[in-house]
């Protein structure tokens, strides 16, 4: 039995507030339990320096925690942990677009954790995807990005092994007790975009990895559904189809 | 007539959400129109280095904007503007406490602007004061700060001269047009804690300063009332009196 | 009675050495009592990045203390205090020029405190104005800045409340004892360009602010006269009139 | 057929030069094809700050590339990529020790890439483990670390999907063409310590992940054997058994 | 014939203003032609970290140029050139003291170039020595440094080869034309403390080095005499003998 | 008698491995006793910023130690010592080329110390020269640098005074005991490119300097011969003559 009564494969259903910030091309407040992440997608009229002349666009991410997002106050300097996480988010979101259709333009997705109660990096990927799509929709509507570049729906879920049991979307208390912690990024078609798992305390077997992937996919589907509820009406409005298959 | 129909001395009434973040000793989401500032007050068991051995405590502040708080995305590096503003906030909040009653302890108040539509530094002072008092109340209740150190209620208001007229609590559009921009920090007793005004475009006369101070005090009283509504019940609960006179 | 026998509204008369550094377009050593500030104005052939294409110029300032300008040695890293002060100097000096007449060019005024005995930020504004005008004069003479952009004479004075009495141009010892410390930047016409006052110890009343402004203007007139003595002959030489009225 | 004629599950057999640097407690030059990494393990008499008083030790890693390790010269500033990689190395090596047996001491493992031809992060983990064990052996021999803390043999292998085929230990040319790139860290007992895989170009299926894991474990066994050849005689010398089972 | 009519072995006689800054334990304004360096020696109650427990003291230096010390404005960030120069100054000044007599205390000598017209690093060494001795004298007088640690008089001179002729104390114009530039630090006894010479343009022969050393020693004696004039009366006052022989 | 049995003027004969890194235009592993330096010369298609439009090229150097190159682990941040040394290397290598024949191109020589047992800065100059020439040869061969810019052979040797005796190429143990430490950079023609000597402990006489120069030149000739053995065949191959006379 989990502390808050959830089943092992049950996530904290995210409350998604689109348009939280009015300036950003795409903005979402993502709240899952007590984890609260503000995801803002901003447009930039240039692609990444190493892509100049290629005709391709770029998607990147920044991740940071407010100093008091956690139980004790941290400082504002970017940490190695932030660096690692924002690289993961960037890779995951790039998998959602066809960069050759973006033109030489960029989207930067800022994921700022206002409150952290576990699984903030997966919340950032999932919320970042919604912010990204809302931004692409606005830019497409405005004619700034004439080709529609969205290629995949992407959602992330954290799965931990606690006392041998695979559990989805750990909160901070469960995270503290778990031996193994995997972050899984899925497409709506059930493929993996990223898998990142660590077992500092106790290495895990192939069998345990299987169990984690089972629970992860069940959890991811719940996230995918929550995203779809917010994003689908907006795409409908623009006559764009929802990416389902990849 | 102001763009949003306000009278010259009318502020945007702040919506104050106490306890927005559950970890911080004191936390407030301060929303005035489209300006949204998250103020979190954190306890530290040490005083400032230059006060070691003095028996006195310290209150300091940090101010930052999320990259997309504004119309165009900024970067995360601390700017000179942030430095200047956080020093102002720190001075204003220190005026609210008797540091000799804090013991050798600190409160650091983080003011993070989620969305900026003008007057964010005064919102940070006013919201920071609420966060500070909520933190002091919790620490007093827990016995960590046995003497009650609150000495004054402190609220800030920005006043601009737009076409010769003094207006309280400018939003971004009005701020852009104004010649002179003053930030006023008042106590509940009507005294000034800080006055900071700049006239890059057109120097101002003593008469104009008088008009600004008139409008400022009318505006400040509205802020003071909004703060009191949130803070007074909490102080009542602890049998502490509300500071009114200083 | 003040420690050095001055009347409350009497400043330390500045000794102004123009041309202290021969390379700078404008250079002044400003000595007021034991405060010594070297102000050098340098020309740059570009305007600020955000003004490119606007046809307008820019004036900015940097402020720093030599490590041993003070009683105990400080380090060379720029502090938050320096940032705050150099922003004040920059705003004050920009109020002295018509930037639309500068063309897309910049003046940067370096204010380096060699020795600090109170009121160094106001010394920097006042000395910086002299260095700025000397630089503009040289550039105008050389044909680099064909339109004469000087719009106002600008001088600053610090006023403190010590035991209820308003005193102009505090030295370090008086500054230490004062409750309230205001920095006032005036034009020759008696208008205010900047007012910045802080009362960490004891908030001040409107009446006290009035008294401060009285003393401030008396003090500022002494500074304005000292500046004029150095600058007027140079402007005469070039057939330029001295700005008096704004 | 792979460019250099290897079978899909065949790694480039590492040449391991122990004692390459004579000062370091443990030192190894790890050369696999044209990838050359110098791994030096250094002793520090203190544990990590957050473990003070816990009785536990710490193992951490730093990863850097010499500027000309790659085809074009890079600069020396630490990158986000380095941060991400050194965190991976640190986690993998901590899984190899029982930190409760180290006492409040640290080992820091520097992995400096002299030449990069693909798979340098896995080379760093595998070579770092050898350097770590050599350091622990020396410290144990000297009586500095009386309890023997080695808990597991840890080796890493990179596996890529190139045109649907899983291949172990990609060189730079193959890496460039691959869709999916996974880094796998195994214990000698076949358990996983870390799995980290990215599919920017094309998400991968559960079936493809299975194939990667198959090839990965075959490759890892070759690395484990190469490590053992270097380390086992040294442990024999000290009468310590080789960790096989975990 | 040199541009300013000096003989090849003739230096610009320094004007030395002791006590330029009143706070520093030792302070000197050193002016040689248009090169102006402010040298301030500050006391610190601790020795260098690596000397803790050794009973020995430390002397170190910092060197910086004000942004407009030169013909075009530089920025304030410390450069590699500053680093190199301040290390030279520190070594030279350490050769002047017996650190075993200082106790675990430090002197830090700040050399700030207000105006640069060649040979500022040698001016910094020579002026820094005067500031150092004045600081030691004050500390000895106050009983802070009971043993008198001064061991040697140290003076520096720059010598350049211009068109084959060795010339002492080059100004900026001559420095620009010279092939070889040597900085020589001498004791009063004619021994060398540091020699540092560079020939980017044209390597120099042993014979040329001899000529440089001849001219250097003639120039150094002029500097030594100028230093003595300022320092000897102060040492007399304290009954301390002037170091001549080393 | 020296600890390792060498005569006073005998250097540790360097083992020079050309082509150690395959990517760099010029690469050399320089090993002299236990000092090991990797010197890589990289081509850049631009000259230094201050030479744009001059038609001239640039040669510069970077010097760093791996954290565990020394007996105790250092950190990776560039130190003042590194700055000083890399400036020396850069000057020495620039003396080896005619920059007017390079065109507006640069060579940057990275000297990374893998293991430090004394005299690493002179090893960096001597090894850096070989890497530089190998790079120039490759670029000349490829037609990138059509004029052959090599002007001189440059080699460095460190000489110390140990107990009054001048000794070439000190190792770390001897370096620790020596009073005076000189670094000498010679051309093959016996001229000096750089002389840099420090006597923190005991100033040295002209006579001692003579002795140092005698020993230095004997040592330098051994280095020059070792360089020639590696470089001459390569220049022969390209029909280029070896620079001997300058």
XYZ file of N, CA, C and O in Angstrom, chain A residues 19-26 29 31 34 36 38 40-43 62-64 66-74 76 86 108 110-112 114-118 172, chain B residues 19-26 29 31 34 36 38 40-43 62-64 66-74 76 86 108 110-112 114-118 172:
328
model
N -1.906 28.490 -20.508
C -1.958 29.953 -20.541
C -1.681 30.594 -19.198
O -2.115 31.710 -18.930
N -0.942 29.898 -18.321
C -0.683 30.452 -16.984
C 0.036 31.789 -17.100
O -0.249 32.724 -16.363
N 1.000 31.869 -17.981
C 1.691 33.129 -18.264
C 1.205 33.625 -19.615
O 1.166 32.858 -20.576
N 0.824 34.893 -19.694
C 0.207 35.333 -20.949
C 1.226 35.723 -22.008
O 0.906 35.794 -23.184
N 2.484 35.998 -21.624
C 3.444 36.447 -22.625
C 4.011 35.299 -23.463
O 4.246 35.436 -24.652
N 4.240 34.163 -22.812
C 4.916 33.060 -23.497
C 4.065 32.536 -24.652
O 2.837 32.479 -24.553
N 4.735 32.124 -25.726
C 4.019 31.542 -26.860
C 3.250 30.304 -26.408
O 2.147 30.047 -26.885
N 3.810 29.555 -25.479
C 3.111 28.417 -24.892
C 3.400 28.381 -23.404
O 4.565 28.472 -23.001
N 0.991 25.573 -16.355
C 1.345 25.220 -14.984
C 0.959 23.763 -14.788
O -0.217 23.396 -14.948
N 0.750 20.690 -12.266
C 0.727 20.353 -10.847
C 0.366 18.888 -10.724
O -0.699 18.466 -11.173
N 2.015 17.565 -4.944
C 2.646 18.801 -4.489
C 3.823 19.225 -5.360
O 4.548 20.138 -4.996
N 4.983 21.202 -8.462
C 4.398 22.255 -9.302
C 5.497 22.797 -10.209
O 6.518 23.293 -9.725
N 6.279 25.210 -13.661
C 5.797 26.168 -14.656
C 6.622 25.980 -15.926
O 7.845 26.135 -15.905
N 7.236 27.183 -19.737
C 6.983 28.242 -20.712
C 7.824 28.011 -21.959
O 9.035 27.874 -21.865
N 7.145 27.983 -23.102
C 7.856 27.791 -24.367
C 7.959 29.125 -25.087
O 6.951 29.800 -25.300
N 9.192 29.501 -25.431
C 9.431 30.799 -26.078
C 9.997 30.590 -27.476
O 10.826 29.705 -27.700
N 9.594 31.470 -28.357
C 10.037 31.422 -29.733
C 11.306 32.241 -29.903
O 11.467 33.294 -29.296
N 15.540 24.624 -20.520
C 16.257 24.958 -19.286
C 15.402 24.518 -18.106
O 14.182 24.646 -18.132
N 16.065 24.006 -17.090
C 15.382 23.505 -15.896
C 16.003 24.161 -14.686
O 17.240 24.236 -14.585
N 15.188 24.667 -13.807
C 15.722 25.249 -12.573
C 14.690 25.088 -11.470
O 13.505 24.923 -11.733
N 13.223 27.008 -8.054
C 13.255 28.180 -7.175
C 13.957 27.778 -5.878
O 13.890 26.615 -5.474
N 14.611 28.737 -5.238
C 15.407 28.371 -4.051
C 14.604 27.619 -2.995
O 15.112 26.708 -2.364
N 13.321 27.988 -2.824
C 12.577 27.318 -1.760
C 11.583 26.298 -2.296
O 10.565 26.005 -1.665
N 11.854 25.724 -3.463
C 11.011 24.645 -3.970
C 11.122 23.405 -3.102
O 10.274 22.516 -3.162
N 12.173 23.358 -2.305
C 12.431 22.149 -1.526
C 12.391 22.451 -0.034
O 12.270 23.603 0.382
N 12.551 21.406 0.728
C 12.382 21.506 2.167
C 13.374 22.472 2.800
O 13.048 23.192 3.731
N 14.591 22.463 2.325
C 15.564 23.444 2.793
C 15.922 24.333 1.612
O 15.908 23.896 0.470
N 16.264 25.565 1.892
C 16.506 26.523 0.818
C 17.819 26.215 0.089
O 18.856 25.999 0.724
N 17.787 26.165 -1.220
C 18.993 26.006 -2.028
C 19.419 27.339 -2.592
O 18.735 28.336 -2.441
N 20.772 29.835 -5.946
C 20.279 30.035 -7.300
C 21.268 29.605 -8.380
O 20.941 29.631 -9.559
N 18.115 19.256 -17.671
C 17.661 20.048 -18.810
C 18.135 19.449 -20.133
O 17.464 19.612 -21.156
N 12.582 27.510 -27.066
C 13.240 27.178 -25.810
C 12.169 27.014 -24.752
O 11.301 27.865 -24.593
N 11.344 26.666 -20.894
C 11.808 26.856 -19.516
C 10.924 26.088 -18.572
O 9.704 26.282 -18.559
N 11.529 25.226 -17.776
C 10.794 24.455 -16.775
C 11.272 24.909 -15.405
O 12.397 24.586 -15.001
N 10.468 25.679 -14.724
C 10.853 26.196 -13.414
C 10.009 25.533 -12.343
O 8.780 25.664 -12.331
N 8.380 25.287 -9.051
C 7.964 26.170 -7.951
C 7.927 25.401 -6.638
O 8.195 25.946 -5.576
N 7.570 24.114 -6.722
C 7.520 23.255 -5.537
C 7.852 21.845 -5.976
O 7.359 21.396 -7.003
N 8.691 21.181 -5.200
C 9.204 19.869 -5.612
C 8.770 18.801 -4.630
O 9.171 18.825 -3.475
N 7.954 17.870 -5.101
C 7.591 16.712 -4.284
C 7.784 15.436 -5.088
O 6.881 14.612 -5.196
N 8.989 15.325 -5.686
C 9.313 14.123 -6.435
C 8.904 14.207 -7.901
O 7.968 14.921 -8.268
N 8.177 12.567 -3.031
C 9.492 12.718 -2.426
C 9.764 11.667 -1.351
O 10.852 11.109 -1.262
N 0.538 30.684 1.960
C 0.810 29.246 1.958
C 0.900 28.647 0.571
O 0.677 27.450 0.395
N 1.252 29.457 -0.438
C 1.297 28.931 -1.801
C 2.300 27.786 -1.905
O 2.057 26.789 -2.576
N 3.442 27.943 -1.269
C 4.438 26.871 -1.185
C 4.395 26.326 0.232
O 4.422 27.085 1.196
N 4.334 24.999 0.362
C 4.138 24.461 1.711
C 5.433 24.344 2.505
O 5.412 24.227 3.715
N 6.586 24.331 1.812
C 7.830 24.119 2.558
C 8.312 25.382 3.268
O 8.844 25.323 4.358
N 8.127 26.543 2.614
C 8.705 27.771 3.151
C 8.067 28.135 4.489
O 6.873 27.913 4.689
N 8.867 28.698 5.381
C 8.322 29.136 6.669
C 7.212 30.157 6.438
O 6.223 30.189 7.161
N 7.389 31.022 5.434
C 6.319 31.949 5.056
C 6.253 32.020 3.540
O 7.281 32.152 2.889
N 1.681 34.069 -2.674
C 1.619 34.448 -4.080
C 0.891 35.776 -4.148
O -0.260 35.887 -3.698
N -0.556 38.699 -6.435
C -0.979 38.972 -7.799
C -1.683 40.322 -7.812
O -2.682 40.517 -7.120
N -1.728 41.809 -13.777
C -0.965 40.727 -14.403
C 0.443 40.584 -13.837
O 1.245 39.825 -14.384
N 2.675 38.986 -11.153
C 2.553 37.851 -10.229
C 3.931 37.583 -9.625
O 4.887 37.308 -10.346
N 6.005 35.485 -6.518
C 5.986 34.473 -5.470
C 7.026 34.859 -4.419
O 8.213 34.973 -4.730
N 8.743 33.912 -0.873
C 8.965 32.848 0.088
C 9.995 33.283 1.113
O 11.093 33.685 0.737
N 9.633 33.199 2.376
C 10.562 33.565 3.445
C 11.120 32.310 4.086
O 10.360 31.446 4.511
N 12.446 32.219 4.128
C 13.114 31.023 4.662
C 13.937 31.380 5.887
O 14.570 32.437 5.946
N 13.933 30.471 6.810
C 14.671 30.645 8.058
C 16.093 30.126 7.896
O 16.324 29.118 7.239
N 16.253 38.224 -2.013
C 16.719 38.016 -3.381
C 15.540 38.223 -4.321
O 14.410 37.835 -4.020
N 15.820 38.843 -5.441
C 14.778 39.168 -6.425
C 15.226 38.628 -7.771
O 16.390 38.809 -8.162
N 14.346 37.938 -8.452
C 14.696 37.453 -9.790
C 13.434 37.354 -10.625
O 12.325 37.264 -10.096
N 11.644 35.076 -13.656
C 11.719 33.920 -14.539
C 11.995 34.435 -15.957
O 11.582 35.540 -16.309
N 12.689 33.607 -16.765
C 13.077 34.101 -18.094
C 11.904 34.653 -18.908
O 12.036 35.635 -19.611
N 10.736 34.018 -18.776
C 9.635 34.477 -19.623
C 8.598 35.271 -18.835
O 7.413 35.315 -19.220
N 9.022 35.934 -17.759
C 8.100 36.805 -17.035
C 7.731 38.017 -17.871
O 6.740 38.691 -17.596
N 8.534 38.284 -18.887
C 8.329 39.497 -19.682
C 8.010 39.155 -21.134
O 8.057 37.989 -21.534
N 7.749 40.174 -21.879
C 7.272 40.009 -23.242
C 8.283 39.271 -24.125
O 7.907 38.469 -24.982
N 9.552 39.556 -23.925
C 10.571 38.789 -24.647
C 11.370 38.026 -23.605
O 11.528 38.473 -22.480
N 11.892 36.877 -23.983
C 12.583 36.027 -23.024
C 13.921 36.630 -22.624
O 14.713 37.036 -23.470
N 14.189 36.700 -21.351
C 15.486 37.147 -20.851
C 16.318 35.964 -20.421
O 15.847 34.829 -20.421
N 18.906 33.894 -17.536
C 18.804 33.627 -16.107
C 19.900 34.286 -15.282
O 19.882 34.227 -14.058
N 16.880 43.941 -5.235
C 16.891 43.102 -4.039
C 17.514 43.813 -2.848
O 17.159 43.538 -1.696
N 15.615 34.943 4.956
C 15.881 35.366 3.593
C 14.580 35.266 2.817
O 13.904 34.241 2.856
N 12.810 35.324 -0.720
C 12.970 35.204 -2.168
C 11.737 35.756 -2.868
O 10.617 35.297 -2.610
N 11.945 36.708 -3.757
C 10.848 37.271 -4.535
C 11.080 36.901 -5.996
O 11.986 37.438 -6.634
N 10.321 35.964 -6.484
C 10.480 35.497 -7.863
C 9.294 35.937 -8.696
O 8.154 35.534 -8.429
N 6.902 35.736 -11.503
C 6.443 34.755 -12.488
C 5.950 35.478 -13.744
O 6.091 34.979 -14.856
N 5.351 36.647 -13.533
C 4.860 37.445 -14.661
C 4.967 38.915 -14.265
O 4.637 39.277 -13.137
N 5.432 39.731 -15.192
C 5.730 41.130 -14.881
C 4.859 42.053 -15.715
O 4.975 42.077 -16.937
N 3.995 42.797 -15.013
C 3.203 43.816 -15.711
C 3.299 45.137 -14.938
O 2.292 45.760 -14.613
N 4.552 45.503 -14.620
C 4.786 46.769 -13.936
C 4.751 46.626 -12.419
O 4.097 45.745 -11.863
N 2.566 47.968 -16.937
C 3.707 48.093 -17.850
C 3.487 49.151 -18.929
O 4.387 49.919 -19.265
